[in-house]
XYZ file of C-alpha atoms in Angstrom:
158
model
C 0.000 0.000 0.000
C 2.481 2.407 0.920
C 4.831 1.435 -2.103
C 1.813 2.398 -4.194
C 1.302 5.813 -2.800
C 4.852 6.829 -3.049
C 4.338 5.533 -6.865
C 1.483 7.700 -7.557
C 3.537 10.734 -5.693
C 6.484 10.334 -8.041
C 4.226 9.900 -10.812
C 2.591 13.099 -9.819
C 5.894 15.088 -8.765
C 7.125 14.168 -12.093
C 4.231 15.716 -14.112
C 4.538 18.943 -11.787
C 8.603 19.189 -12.744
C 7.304 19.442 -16.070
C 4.072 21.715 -15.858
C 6.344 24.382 -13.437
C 9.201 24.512 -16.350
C 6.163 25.447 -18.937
C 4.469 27.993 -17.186
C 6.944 29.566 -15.650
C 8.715 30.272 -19.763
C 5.542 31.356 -20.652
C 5.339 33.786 -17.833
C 8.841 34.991 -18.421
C 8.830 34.794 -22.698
C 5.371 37.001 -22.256
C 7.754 39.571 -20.310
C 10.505 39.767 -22.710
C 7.558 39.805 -25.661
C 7.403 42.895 -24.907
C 10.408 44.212 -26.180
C 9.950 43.012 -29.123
C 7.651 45.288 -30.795
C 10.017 46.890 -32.783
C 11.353 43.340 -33.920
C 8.600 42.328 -34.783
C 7.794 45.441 -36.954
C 11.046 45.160 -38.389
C 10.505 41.410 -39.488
C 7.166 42.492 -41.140
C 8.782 45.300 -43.048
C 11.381 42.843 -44.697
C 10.422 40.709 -47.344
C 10.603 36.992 -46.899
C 12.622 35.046 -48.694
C 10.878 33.243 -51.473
C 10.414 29.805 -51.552
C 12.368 27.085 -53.843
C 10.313 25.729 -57.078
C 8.181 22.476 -55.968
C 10.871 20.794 -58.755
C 13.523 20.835 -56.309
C 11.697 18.533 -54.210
C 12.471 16.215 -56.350
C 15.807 15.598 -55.392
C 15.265 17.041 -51.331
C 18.841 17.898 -50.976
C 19.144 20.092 -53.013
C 15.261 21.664 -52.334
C 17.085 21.517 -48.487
C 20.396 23.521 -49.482
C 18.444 26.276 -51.603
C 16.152 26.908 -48.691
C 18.801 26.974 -46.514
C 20.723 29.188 -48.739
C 17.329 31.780 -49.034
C 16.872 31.723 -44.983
C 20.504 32.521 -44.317
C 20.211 35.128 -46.691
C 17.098 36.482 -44.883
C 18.765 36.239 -41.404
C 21.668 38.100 -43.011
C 19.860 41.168 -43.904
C 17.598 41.165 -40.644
C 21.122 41.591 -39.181
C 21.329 44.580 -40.684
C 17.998 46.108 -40.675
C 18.083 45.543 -36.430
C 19.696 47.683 -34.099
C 22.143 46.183 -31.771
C 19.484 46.258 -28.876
C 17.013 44.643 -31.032
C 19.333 41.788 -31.654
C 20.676 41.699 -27.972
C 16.618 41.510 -27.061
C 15.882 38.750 -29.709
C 18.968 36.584 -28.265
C 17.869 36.927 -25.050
C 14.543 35.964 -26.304
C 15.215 32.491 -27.691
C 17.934 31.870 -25.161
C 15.254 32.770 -22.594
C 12.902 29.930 -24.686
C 15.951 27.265 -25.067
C 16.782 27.139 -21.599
C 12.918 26.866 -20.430
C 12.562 23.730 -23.064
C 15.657 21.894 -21.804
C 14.377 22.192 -18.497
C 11.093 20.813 -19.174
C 12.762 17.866 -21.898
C 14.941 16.921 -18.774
C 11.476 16.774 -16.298
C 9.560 14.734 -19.001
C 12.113 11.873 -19.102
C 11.830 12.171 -15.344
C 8.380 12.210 -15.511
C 8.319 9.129 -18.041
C 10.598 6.831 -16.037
C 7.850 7.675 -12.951
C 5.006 6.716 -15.356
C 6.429 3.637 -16.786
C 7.269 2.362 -13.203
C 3.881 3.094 -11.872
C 2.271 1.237 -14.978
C 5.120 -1.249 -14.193
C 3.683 -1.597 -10.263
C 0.133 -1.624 -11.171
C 0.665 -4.063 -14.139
C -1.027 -2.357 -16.365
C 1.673 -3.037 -19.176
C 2.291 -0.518 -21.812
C -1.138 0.595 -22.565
C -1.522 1.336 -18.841
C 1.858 3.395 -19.550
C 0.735 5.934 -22.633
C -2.927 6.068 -20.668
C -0.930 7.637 -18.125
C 1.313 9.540 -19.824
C -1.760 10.797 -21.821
C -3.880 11.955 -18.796
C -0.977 14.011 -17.520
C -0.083 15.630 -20.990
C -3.863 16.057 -21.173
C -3.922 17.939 -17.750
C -0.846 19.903 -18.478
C -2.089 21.119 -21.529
C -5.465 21.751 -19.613
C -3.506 23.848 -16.855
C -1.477 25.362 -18.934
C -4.430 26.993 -21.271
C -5.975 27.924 -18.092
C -3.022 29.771 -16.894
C -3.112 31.724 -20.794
C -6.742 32.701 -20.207
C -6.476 33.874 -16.832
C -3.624 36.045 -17.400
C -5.290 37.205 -20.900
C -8.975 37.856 -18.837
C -6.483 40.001 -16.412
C -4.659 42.166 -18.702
C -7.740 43.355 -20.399
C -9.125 44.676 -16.824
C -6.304 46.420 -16.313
């Protein structure tokens, strides 16, 4: 009985080490969003690159290199249409959003190796294991859009 219960707690601690990793980078990329007005007016002022012909899908590396080639390009002359504090704010943007997501990859394998020994316990096999992991992604998901509409419903009051 009480192996059980400390099963379910890991299985729940390990869901909450990835649901406080999410939140929390949305909370903190929604603060640095706002810097990025001007980056974002910037990126809508500069044409896109264009895309390769469909033909060069028919030999993918090549289709791969040319859009590679045409996105470099456009990265190149973003460079130069953004001021240095623009690009210090987008950097600090994405690294903001990297680290976030390799805390939250590290809690999900955490929270899969507490899943798959639960299912393991309870012998519910491997379809006991995704029904878990599904009802937790489910929830965080759930939690996670609630969090989003609160915080939206606030901002408009004030």
């Amino acid at each position: 009985m009480l192996e059980t219960l400390i099963r379910w707690g890991a299985y729940l601690g390990g869901w909450l080490l990835v649901a406080g990793p999410l939140l929390q980078s949305r909370l903190e990329l929604e603060r640095e969003r706002s810097h990025l007005a001007e980056v974002r007016e910037a990126v809508r002022a500069t044409a896109p690159p264009s895309r390769p012909s469909a033909v060069w899908w028919l030999f993918p590396p090549a289709a791969l290199y040319l859009a590679r080639q045409r996105q470099s390009a456009y990265v190149a002359t973003l460079t130069t249409v953004l001021t240095p504090a623009q690009l210090a704010n987008l950097a600090r943007y994405f690294a903001v959003a990297r680290a976030w997501m390799i805390v939250a990859a590290g809690a999900a394998l955490i929270a899969l190796k507490e899943t798959f020994e639960l299912a393991h316990h309870m012998h519910w096999g491997t379809p006991g294991f995704w029904a878990l992991a599904a009802v937790a992604l489910l929830c965080i998901a759930a939690l996670n859009g609630a969090a989003s509409a609160y915080s939206d419903h606030r901002d408009r009051r004030h």
